[in-house]
GROMACS .gro file of C-alpha atoms in nm:
model
  418
    1MET     CA    1  -0.003  -0.003   0.000
    2ALA     CA    2   0.141   0.337  -0.099
    3ARG     CA    3   0.233   0.574   0.189
    4ASP     CA    4   0.077   0.912   0.234
    5PRO     CA    5   0.259   1.155  -0.002
    6GLU     CA    6   0.203   1.438   0.243
    7ALA     CA    7   0.396   1.241   0.508
    8ILE     CA    8   0.669   1.168   0.260
    9ASN     CA    9   0.697   1.527   0.168
   10ARG     CA   10   0.735   1.622   0.535
   11ILE     CA   11   1.013   1.358   0.582
   12LEU     CA   12   1.192   1.479   0.272
   13ALA     CA   13   1.173   1.841   0.391
   14ASP     CA   14   1.363   1.740   0.702
   15LEU     CA   15   1.620   1.525   0.510
   16VAL     CA   16   1.715   1.794   0.257
   17ARG     CA   17   1.795   2.061   0.524
   18PRO     CA   18   2.173   2.129   0.531
   19GLU     CA   19   2.195   2.019   0.896
   20ALA     CA   20   2.035   1.684   0.830
   21ARG     CA   21   2.212   1.394   1.005
   22GLY     CA   22   2.486   1.608   1.153
   23ARG     CA   23   2.556   1.782   0.823
   24LEU     CA   24   2.634   1.445   0.667
   25LEU     CA   25   2.628   1.574   0.305
   26ALA     CA   26   2.860   1.868   0.390
   27ARG     CA   27   3.106   1.621   0.546
   28GLY     CA   28   3.086   1.410   0.232
   29LEU     CA   29   3.147   1.706  -0.003
   30ALA     CA   30   3.436   1.834   0.210
   31ARG     CA   31   3.608   1.496   0.196
   32GLY     CA   32   3.556   1.485  -0.180
   33MET     CA   33   3.760   1.800  -0.211
   34VAL     CA   34   4.079   1.630  -0.074
   35TRP     CA   35   3.995   1.267  -0.147
   36LYS     CA   36   4.185   1.084  -0.426
   37ASP     CA   37   4.135   0.721  -0.516
   38GLY     CA   38   3.984   0.661  -0.173
   39VAL     CA   39   4.280   0.807   0.020
   40VAL     CA   40   4.269   1.123   0.241
   41PRO     CA   41   4.609   1.306   0.229
   42GLU     CA   42   4.822   1.339   0.541
   43GLY     CA   43   4.725   1.632   0.756
   44ALA     CA   44   4.363   1.638   0.631
   45PRO     CA   45   4.077   1.638   0.883
   46ASP     CA   46   3.980   1.298   1.021
   47PHE     CA   47   3.671   1.153   0.847
   48SER     CA   48   3.476   0.869   1.008
   49PRO     CA   49   3.537   0.525   0.856
   50SER     CA   50   3.153   0.504   0.823
   51LEU     CA   51   3.117   0.812   0.618
   52THR     CA   52   3.095   0.629   0.285
   53PRO     CA   53   2.820   0.380   0.389
   54ASP     CA   54   2.642   0.658   0.582
   55LEU     CA   55   2.634   0.873   0.260
   56LEU     CA   56   2.508   0.582   0.044
   57ASP     CA   57   2.248   0.490   0.299
   58PHE     CA   58   2.137   0.855   0.317
   59GLY     CA   59   2.145   0.909  -0.060
   60TYR     CA   60   1.951   0.598  -0.154
   61GLY     CA   61   1.690   0.659   0.119
   62VAL     CA   62   1.626   1.006  -0.001
   63LEU     CA   63   1.618   0.895  -0.361
   64ALA     CA   64   1.367   0.625  -0.289
   65LEU     CA   65   1.135   0.873  -0.126
   66ALA     CA   66   1.180   1.123  -0.400
   67LEU     CA   67   1.082   0.862  -0.658
   68GLU     CA   68   0.777   0.773  -0.452
   69LEU     CA   69   0.672   1.130  -0.425
   70ARG     CA   70   0.731   1.184  -0.799
   71ASP     CA   71   0.501   0.888  -0.870
   72ALA     CA   72   0.235   1.047  -0.654
   73ASN     CA   73   0.262   1.370  -0.853
   74ARG     CA   74   0.130   1.181  -1.161
   75ASP     CA   75  -0.214   1.180  -1.003
   76ARG     CA   76  -0.212   1.540  -0.892
   77ALA     CA   77  -0.295   1.861  -1.072
   78ALA     CA   78   0.016   2.062  -1.177
   79SER     CA   79  -0.059   2.331  -0.921
   80ARG     CA   80  -0.071   2.076  -0.637
   81GLN     CA   81   0.237   1.871  -0.717
   82PHE     CA   82   0.512   1.828  -0.471
   83ALA     CA   83   0.856   1.977  -0.543
   84THR     CA   84   1.115   1.699  -0.574
   85ASP     CA   85   1.406   1.861  -0.750
   86GLU     CA   86   1.590   1.943  -0.428
   87ALA     CA   87   1.548   1.592  -0.288
   88PHE     CA   88   1.689   1.447  -0.606
   89ARG     CA   89   1.985   1.686  -0.598
   90VAL     CA   90   2.056   1.602  -0.239
   91ALA     CA   91   2.042   1.220  -0.305
   92ALA     CA   92   2.257   1.256  -0.615
   93GLU     CA   93   2.527   1.458  -0.428
   94ALA     CA   94   2.528   1.216  -0.134
   95ILE     CA   95   2.584   0.916  -0.358
   96GLU     CA   96   2.835   1.098  -0.573
   97SER     CA   97   3.038   1.216  -0.281
   98ALA     CA   98   3.043   0.868  -0.146
   99VAL     CA   99   3.215   0.715  -0.443
  100ARG     CA  100   3.332   0.953  -0.717
  101ARG     CA  101   3.682   1.000  -0.588
  102GLY     CA  102   3.684   0.677  -0.396
  103ASP     CA  103   3.877   0.358  -0.469
  104PRO     CA  104   3.852   0.307  -0.853
  105ASN     CA  105   3.884  -0.060  -0.804
  106HIS     CA  106   3.572  -0.092  -0.591
  107GLY     CA  107   3.334  -0.319  -0.783
  108ASP     CA  108   3.021  -0.102  -0.710
  109GLN     CA  109   3.165   0.236  -0.797
  110GLY     CA  110   3.034   0.236  -1.154
  111ARG     CA  111   2.680   0.138  -1.047
  112HIS     CA  112   2.665   0.415  -0.782
  113LEU     CA  113   2.786   0.669  -1.043
  114VAL     CA  114   2.514   0.572  -1.282
  115VAL     CA  115   2.244   0.606  -1.009
  116SER     CA  116   2.378   0.942  -0.905
  117ALA     CA  117   2.381   1.055  -1.272
  118ALA     CA  118   2.014   0.953  -1.306
  119ALA     CA  119   1.922   1.131  -0.977
  120PHE     CA  120   2.096   1.450  -1.107
  121HIS     CA  121   1.899   1.419  -1.434
  122LEU     CA  122   1.568   1.394  -1.250
  123ALA     CA  123   1.668   1.693  -1.045
  124GLY     CA  124   1.709   1.898  -1.363
  125TYR     CA  125   2.089   1.899  -1.376
  126ALA     CA  126   2.135   1.732  -1.709
  127ALA     CA  127   2.491   1.870  -1.773
  128ARG     CA  128   2.598   1.751  -1.425
  129SER     CA  129   2.455   1.412  -1.494
  130PHE     CA  130   2.647   1.389  -1.817
  131SER     CA  131   2.975   1.489  -1.644
  132LEU     CA  132   2.945   1.183  -1.420
  133LEU     CA  133   2.942   0.943  -1.714
  134PRO     CA  134   3.255   0.993  -1.925
  135LEU     CA  135   3.339   0.705  -2.143
  136PRO     CA  136   3.583   0.552  -1.891
  137THR     CA  137   3.293   0.517  -1.644
  138LEU     CA  138   3.115   0.292  -1.896
  139ASP     CA  139   3.420   0.063  -1.884
  140LYS     CA  140   3.384   0.000  -1.513
  141ASN     CA  141   3.223  -0.308  -1.365
  142LEU     CA  142   2.871  -0.239  -1.494
  143ALA     CA  143   2.600  -0.499  -1.552
  144SER     CA  144   2.445  -0.480  -1.897
  145HIS     CA  145   2.134  -0.305  -1.784
  146GLU     CA  146   2.341  -0.058  -1.578
  147ARG     CA  147   2.540   0.028  -1.892
  148ALA     CA  148   2.223   0.058  -2.091
  149LEU     CA  149   2.088   0.321  -1.846
  150ALA     CA  150   2.423   0.505  -1.871
  151LEU     CA  151   2.388   0.517  -2.249
  152LEU     CA  152   2.035   0.643  -2.225
  153LEU     CA  153   2.150   0.923  -1.988
  154ARG     CA  154   2.426   1.009  -2.235
  155ARG     CA  155   2.171   1.013  -2.518
  156ASP     CA  156   2.402   0.770  -2.701
  157LEU     CA  157   2.102   0.609  -2.862
  158THR     CA  158   2.312   0.457  -3.141
  159SER     CA  159   2.525   0.257  -2.899
  160LEU     CA  160   2.225   0.173  -2.697
  161ARG     CA  161   2.046   0.024  -2.995
  162ALA     CA  162   2.348  -0.185  -3.080
  163ARG     CA  163   2.366  -0.311  -2.728
  164ILE     CA  164   1.995  -0.411  -2.725
  165VAL     CA  165   2.035  -0.596  -3.050
  166ARG     CA  166   2.344  -0.773  -2.935
  167TRP     CA  167   2.190  -0.878  -2.603
  168HIS     CA  168   1.890  -1.037  -2.776
  169SER     CA  169   2.100  -1.220  -3.022
  170GLU     CA  170   2.335  -1.356  -2.747
  171HIS     CA  171   2.062  -1.447  -2.496
  172ASN     CA  172   1.780  -1.604  -2.703
  173ASP     CA  173   1.563  -1.885  -2.586
  174GLU     CA  174   1.776  -2.147  -2.758
  175THR     CA  175   2.095  -2.036  -2.583
  176VAL     CA  176   1.931  -2.024  -2.242
  177SER     CA  177   1.774  -2.375  -2.306
  178ARG     CA  178   2.113  -2.519  -2.412
  179ARG     CA  179   2.287  -2.383  -2.101
  180LEU     CA  180   2.018  -2.526  -1.868
  181LEU     CA  181   2.062  -2.871  -2.025
  182ASP     CA  182   2.439  -2.865  -2.009
  183GLU     CA  183   2.542  -3.058  -1.701
  184ASN     CA  184   2.888  -2.896  -1.704
  185ASP     CA  185   2.738  -2.545  -1.696
  186GLU     CA  186   2.660  -2.404  -1.349
  187PHE     CA  187   2.389  -2.195  -1.511
  188GLY     CA  188   2.070  -2.281  -1.322
  189PRO     CA  189   1.696  -2.179  -1.301
  190GLU     CA  190   1.771  -1.879  -1.084
  191ASP     CA  191   2.023  -1.755  -1.332
  192ALA     CA  192   1.765  -1.804  -1.614
  193ALA     CA  193   1.508  -1.594  -1.413
  194VAL     CA  194   1.750  -1.308  -1.373
  195LEU     CA  195   1.855  -1.339  -1.736
  196ALA     CA  196   1.479  -1.321  -1.840
  197LEU     CA  197   1.446  -1.008  -1.628
  198VAL     CA  198   1.737  -0.838  -1.799
  199THR     CA  199   1.610  -0.946  -2.148
  200SER     CA  200   1.266  -0.791  -2.060
  201TYR     CA  201   1.443  -0.463  -1.955
  202HIS     CA  202   1.629  -0.449  -2.286
  203ARG     CA  203   1.303  -0.525  -2.466
  204GLY     CA  204   1.132  -0.242  -2.292
  205LEU     CA  205   1.412   0.001  -2.378
  206GLY     CA  206   1.398  -0.105  -2.746
  207LEU     CA  207   1.024  -0.046  -2.759
  208ALA     CA  208   1.066   0.293  -2.595
  209ASP     CA  209   1.335   0.391  -2.839
  210THR     CA  210   1.121   0.296  -3.134
  211ALA     CA  211   0.822   0.489  -2.986
  212LEU     CA  212   1.028   0.799  -2.926
  213THR     CA  213   1.158   0.787  -3.280
  214ALA     CA  214   0.822   0.742  -3.439
  215GLY     CA  215   0.606   0.939  -3.191
  216ASP     CA  216   0.389   0.633  -3.121
  217ARG     CA  217   0.210   0.683  -2.791
  218GLU     CA  218   0.064   0.330  -2.788
  219LEU     CA  219   0.398   0.177  -2.839
  220PHE     CA  220   0.553   0.394  -2.561
  221ASP     CA  221   0.272   0.286  -2.325
  222ALA     CA  222   0.354  -0.075  -2.414
  223ALA     CA  223   0.725  -0.011  -2.340
  224SER     CA  224   0.638   0.145  -1.998
  225ARG     CA  225   0.431  -0.162  -1.910
  226VAL     CA  226   0.728  -0.388  -1.989
  227ILE     CA  227   0.959  -0.181  -1.766
  228GLU     CA  228   0.691  -0.177  -1.492
  229SER     CA  229   0.671  -0.553  -1.506
  230VAL     CA  230   1.054  -0.570  -1.458
  231ILE     CA  231   1.019  -0.351  -1.156
  232SER     CA  232   0.748  -0.576  -1.017
  233ALA     CA  233   0.946  -0.892  -1.081
  234ALA     CA  234   1.262  -0.750  -0.938
  235THR     CA  235   1.073  -0.664  -0.619
  236ARG     CA  236   0.934  -1.014  -0.593
  237ILE     CA  237   1.281  -1.187  -0.630
  238GLY     CA  238   1.467  -0.920  -0.420
  239ASN     CA  239   1.695  -0.808  -0.701
  240ILE     CA  240   1.762  -0.458  -0.566
  241PRO     CA  241   2.016  -0.343  -0.827
  242MET     CA  242   1.771  -0.429  -1.110
  243TRP     CA  243   1.485  -0.252  -0.919
  244TRP     CA  244   1.692   0.067  -0.906
  245VAL     CA  245   1.784   0.053  -1.272
  246ALA     CA  246   1.438  -0.021  -1.404
  247THR     CA  247   1.263   0.236  -1.171
  248LEU     CA  248   1.505   0.516  -1.273
  249THR     CA  249   1.471   0.413  -1.639
  250LEU     CA  250   1.098   0.438  -1.623
  251HIS     CA  251   1.111   0.790  -1.483
  252LEU     CA  252   1.358   0.904  -1.737
  253LEU     CA  253   1.165   0.750  -2.023
  254ARG     CA  254   0.846   0.922  -1.907
  255ASP     CA  255   1.033   1.259  -1.898
  256LEU     CA  256   1.180   1.188  -2.245
  257TRP     CA  257   0.830   1.129  -2.389
  258HIS     CA  258   0.672   1.428  -2.224
  259GLN     CA  259   0.956   1.660  -2.329
  260SER     CA  260   0.990   1.509  -2.684
  261LEU     CA  261   0.920   1.713  -2.992
  262HIS     CA  262   0.637   1.469  -3.083
  263VAL     CA  263   0.452   1.578  -2.768
  264ILE     CA  264   0.539   1.951  -2.747
  265LEU     CA  265   0.477   2.038  -3.116
  266PRO     CA  266   0.108   2.041  -3.201
  267SER     CA  267  -0.019   1.811  -3.489
  268GLY     CA  268  -0.330   1.668  -3.636
  269PRO     CA  269  -0.646   1.847  -3.752
  270ASN     CA  270  -0.618   2.202  -3.626
  271PRO     CA  271  -0.772   2.504  -3.792
  272GLU     CA  272  -0.498   2.724  -3.648
  273LEU     CA  273  -0.219   2.536  -3.820
  274PRO     CA  274  -0.143   2.571  -4.196
  275GLY     CA  275  -0.184   2.266  -4.425
  276ARG     CA  276   0.187   2.217  -4.468
  277TRP     CA  277   0.264   2.206  -4.098
  278ASP     CA  278   0.224   1.837  -4.034
  279ASP     CA  279   0.456   1.737  -4.320
  280LEU     CA  280   0.725   1.990  -4.215
  281ARG     CA  281   0.690   1.895  -3.845
  282ARG     CA  282   0.735   1.523  -3.933
  283ASP     CA  283   1.046   1.587  -4.142
  284PHE     CA  284   1.189   1.833  -3.892
  285ILE     CA  285   1.154   1.585  -3.605
  286ALA     CA  286   1.302   1.307  -3.824
  287ARG     CA  287   1.606   1.516  -3.920
  288LEU     CA  288   1.679   1.604  -3.554
  289GLY     CA  289   1.633   1.233  -3.457
  290ALA     CA  290   1.891   1.122  -3.715
  291ARG     CA  291   2.169   1.342  -3.576
  292GLN     CA  292   2.447   1.210  -3.363
  293PRO     CA  293   2.360   1.229  -3.089
  294PRO     CA  294   1.981   1.230  -3.168
  295HIS     CA  295   1.793   1.537  -3.064
  296ILE     CA  296   1.462   1.384  -2.957
  297ASP     CA  297   1.367   1.603  -2.663
  298LEU     CA  298   1.362   1.954  -2.544
  299TRP     CA  299   1.547   2.093  -2.240
  300PRO     CA  300   1.330   2.219  -1.953
  301SER     CA  301   1.446   2.576  -2.028
  302GLN     CA  302   1.296   2.533  -2.382
  303ILE     CA  303   0.960   2.382  -2.318
  304THR     CA  304   0.743   2.677  -2.235
  305ALA     CA  305   0.887   2.880  -2.527
  306ALA     CA  306   0.847   2.581  -2.767
  307ARG     CA  307   0.479   2.561  -2.689
  308ARG     CA  308   0.445   2.935  -2.781
  309ALA     CA  309   0.674   2.929  -3.081
  310THR     CA  310   0.410   2.788  -3.314
  311ASP     CA  311   0.170   3.076  -3.255
  312PRO     CA  312   0.266   3.349  -3.495
  313SER     CA  313   0.050   3.610  -3.310
  314ASP     CA  314   0.253   3.555  -2.988
  315ASP     CA  315   0.538   3.804  -2.941
  316LEU     CA  316   0.805   3.596  -2.778
  317VAL     CA  317   1.126   3.713  -2.604
  318ILE     CA  318   1.375   3.446  -2.503
  319ALA     CA  319   1.637   3.531  -2.244
  320LEU     CA  320   1.873   3.246  -2.179
  321PRO     CA  321   2.245   3.222  -2.130
  322THR     CA  322   2.480   3.111  -2.408
  323SER     CA  323   2.426   2.743  -2.511
  324ALA     CA  324   2.104   2.721  -2.315
  325GLY     CA  325   1.885   2.646  -2.622
  326LYS     CA  326   1.772   2.973  -2.784
  327THR     CA  327   1.851   2.862  -3.140
  328ARG     CA  328   1.623   2.558  -3.116
  329ILE     CA  329   1.333   2.788  -3.029
  330ALA     CA  330   1.426   3.011  -3.324
  331GLU     CA  331   1.419   2.694  -3.549
  332LEU     CA  332   1.064   2.622  -3.429
  333CYS     CA  333   0.953   2.973  -3.511
  334ILE     CA  334   1.118   2.940  -3.855
  335LEU     CA  335   0.937   2.606  -3.902
  336ARG     CA  336   0.606   2.760  -3.846
  337THR     CA  337   0.691   3.053  -4.078
  338LEU     CA  338   0.786   2.814  -4.353
  339ALA     CA  339   0.456   2.631  -4.303
  340ASP     CA  340   0.283   2.960  -4.369
  341ARG     CA  341   0.478   2.999  -4.692
  342LYS     CA  342   0.660   3.299  -4.560
  343ARG     CA  343   1.024   3.388  -4.539
  344THR     CA  344   1.250   3.446  -4.236
  345VAL     CA  345   1.516   3.701  -4.162
  346TYR     CA  346   1.742   3.603  -3.868
  347VAL     CA  347   1.927   3.902  -3.735
  348THR     CA  348   2.257   3.856  -3.559
  349PRO     CA  349   2.481   4.125  -3.412
  350LEU     CA  350   2.819   3.987  -3.538
  351ARG     CA  351   2.946   3.862  -3.872
  352ALA     CA  352   3.111   3.561  -3.716
  353LEU     CA  353   2.783   3.468  -3.542
  354SER     CA  354   2.600   3.509  -3.874
  355ALA     CA  355   2.822   3.258  -4.039
  356GLN     CA  356   2.778   3.018  -3.752
  357ILE     CA  357   2.401   3.057  -3.752
  358GLU     CA  358   2.380   3.009  -4.130
  359ARG     CA  359   2.562   2.668  -4.098
  360VAL     CA  360   2.329   2.565  -3.811
  361LEU     CA  361   2.010   2.669  -3.999
  362ALA     CA  362   2.126   2.517  -4.328
  363ARG     CA  363   2.197   2.182  -4.160
  364THR     CA  364   1.832   2.180  -4.032
  365PHE     CA  365   1.629   2.341  -4.313
  366VAL     CA  366   1.803   2.266  -4.649
  367PRO     CA  367   1.702   1.902  -4.623
  368LEU     CA  368   1.343   2.021  -4.575
  369GLY     CA  369   1.363   2.204  -4.910
  370ALA     CA  370   1.428   2.556  -4.787
  371THR     CA  371   1.701   2.792  -4.904
  372VAL     CA  372   1.938   2.936  -4.641
  373THR     CA  373   2.183   3.219  -4.709
  374SER     CA  374   2.355   3.503  -4.528
  375LEU     CA  375   2.382   3.878  -4.572
  376TYR     CA  376   2.681   4.031  -4.385
  377GLY     CA  377   3.011   4.190  -4.466
  378ALA     CA  378   3.117   4.538  -4.574
  379SER     CA  379   2.885   4.839  -4.546
  380GLY     CA  380   2.639   4.895  -4.815
  381VAL     CA  381   2.417   4.663  -5.024
  382THR     CA  382   2.489   4.524  -5.371
  383LEU     CA  383   2.234   4.414  -5.632
  384VAL     CA  384   2.327   4.054  -5.535
  385ASP     CA  385   2.253   4.130  -5.169
  386SER     CA  386   1.905   4.271  -5.259
  387LYS     CA  387   1.823   3.961  -5.469
  388THR     CA  388   1.936   3.735  -5.189
  389LEU     CA  389   1.722   3.922  -4.935
  390ILE     CA  390   1.422   3.905  -5.165
  391SER     CA  391   1.443   3.540  -5.281
  392ALA     CA  392   1.590   3.322  -5.003
  393ASP     CA  393   1.353   3.138  -4.758
  394ILE     CA  394   1.587   3.199  -4.465
  395VAL     CA  395   1.837   3.497  -4.456
  396VAL     CA  396   2.083   3.547  -4.178
  397ALA     CA  397   2.180   3.914  -4.167
  398THR     CA  398   2.361   4.166  -3.954
  399PRO     CA  399   2.172   4.480  -3.855
  400GLU     CA  400   2.372   4.716  -4.072
  401LYS     CA  401   2.315   4.510  -4.385
  402LEU     CA  402   1.945   4.478  -4.317
  403ASP     CA  403   1.924   4.856  -4.256
  404PHE     CA  404   2.096   4.936  -4.591
  405ALA     CA  405   1.858   4.689  -4.764
  406LEU     CA  406   1.552   4.858  -4.619
  407ARG     CA  407   1.672   5.197  -4.721
  408GLN     CA  408   1.695   5.086  -5.085
  409ASP     CA  409   1.363   4.899  -5.083
  410ALA     CA  410   1.120   4.938  -4.792
  411GLY     CA  411   0.910   4.647  -4.927
  412VAL     CA  412   1.179   4.391  -4.917
  413LEU     CA  413   1.046   4.237  -4.613
  414ASP     CA  414   0.680   4.235  -4.698
  415ASP     CA  415   0.656   3.852  -4.729
  416VAL     CA  416   0.877   3.790  -4.417
  417GLY     CA  417   0.696   3.626  -4.132
  418LEU     CA  418   0.978   3.655  -3.874
   0.00000   0.00000   0.00000
């Protein structure tokens, strides 16, 4: 029976306070500043031998409660949902500080790092999550399902797909049956049960990947049910590591779906959308999904703006730091403008930035049949510049070039939608 979410929320509120458990997290972070390969240098403050197990116990306890509260949020209105980001951050930092600079030969270090990375991701710290999973981490002592979760967190879907295919080819029913019948093989029924669990996990991941690629909600729901069955089976047989991996995977996949372009960008019969919209939307999503790494979802900083970007009557101002996702929002605005059969002028303050933006937009929109060019350089406007500004679907221009063009022909932007 599920516990009262209000009670869980109160418990978490106490646990995430800085002074929780004698400032346990602060002690762990302090040790991490001087720790190297599990050794504290001479002259450093004394840290309790139980600090590592205490941090892991604390981190996993907070993480379990945060996941439970997050599940409860699914049945609550958005205005009544519990805040869980801080709890996930505290859990992630506790687990990270317990192992990240610890003994690299410890067999469980890789697994803990993957769990910590997943917790950071659920807390909204995707970049910090990624930083915990450099390629050497994937070479640590990770089970197949733990490595698959790490690849999902890294958005390395190409490697993930290859791993799923390889797993199913190497662990099919015929192979399992042969091993069970081999008297010289110590592989027994319990091993076969665990293998079946891991196979189901990989199957669920494969279904989810296909659903995210195609935007198929029914297939995604089927994938979620497979992962849920893995969680249930892992609970029954007491396979705690598998329970953690499958539970975190389910939460991550749900986030991926709800933040995917398939969900965020409107589609289907809609009198407010132009007739070309669905085709351009489909091709746009397919192009982004084919990139390496695939761009299948939006960042939290982009979602609200993305929902408004397809409304041409909405005056939208985006204020985000460098590399926080402004160009993707601009691409969505351009996509809607192209669907309206209008042209776009993208104004940039610098010539170097204009050249960069031209390459980025060309990569996205030339395969969709749009022409992309730039208008920057020396002062003044030539006849070629004027023709470029009049004819191209997408023009990247500096302010001075655009100003000169408008002085020569005030109607040059009459069919520009953005």
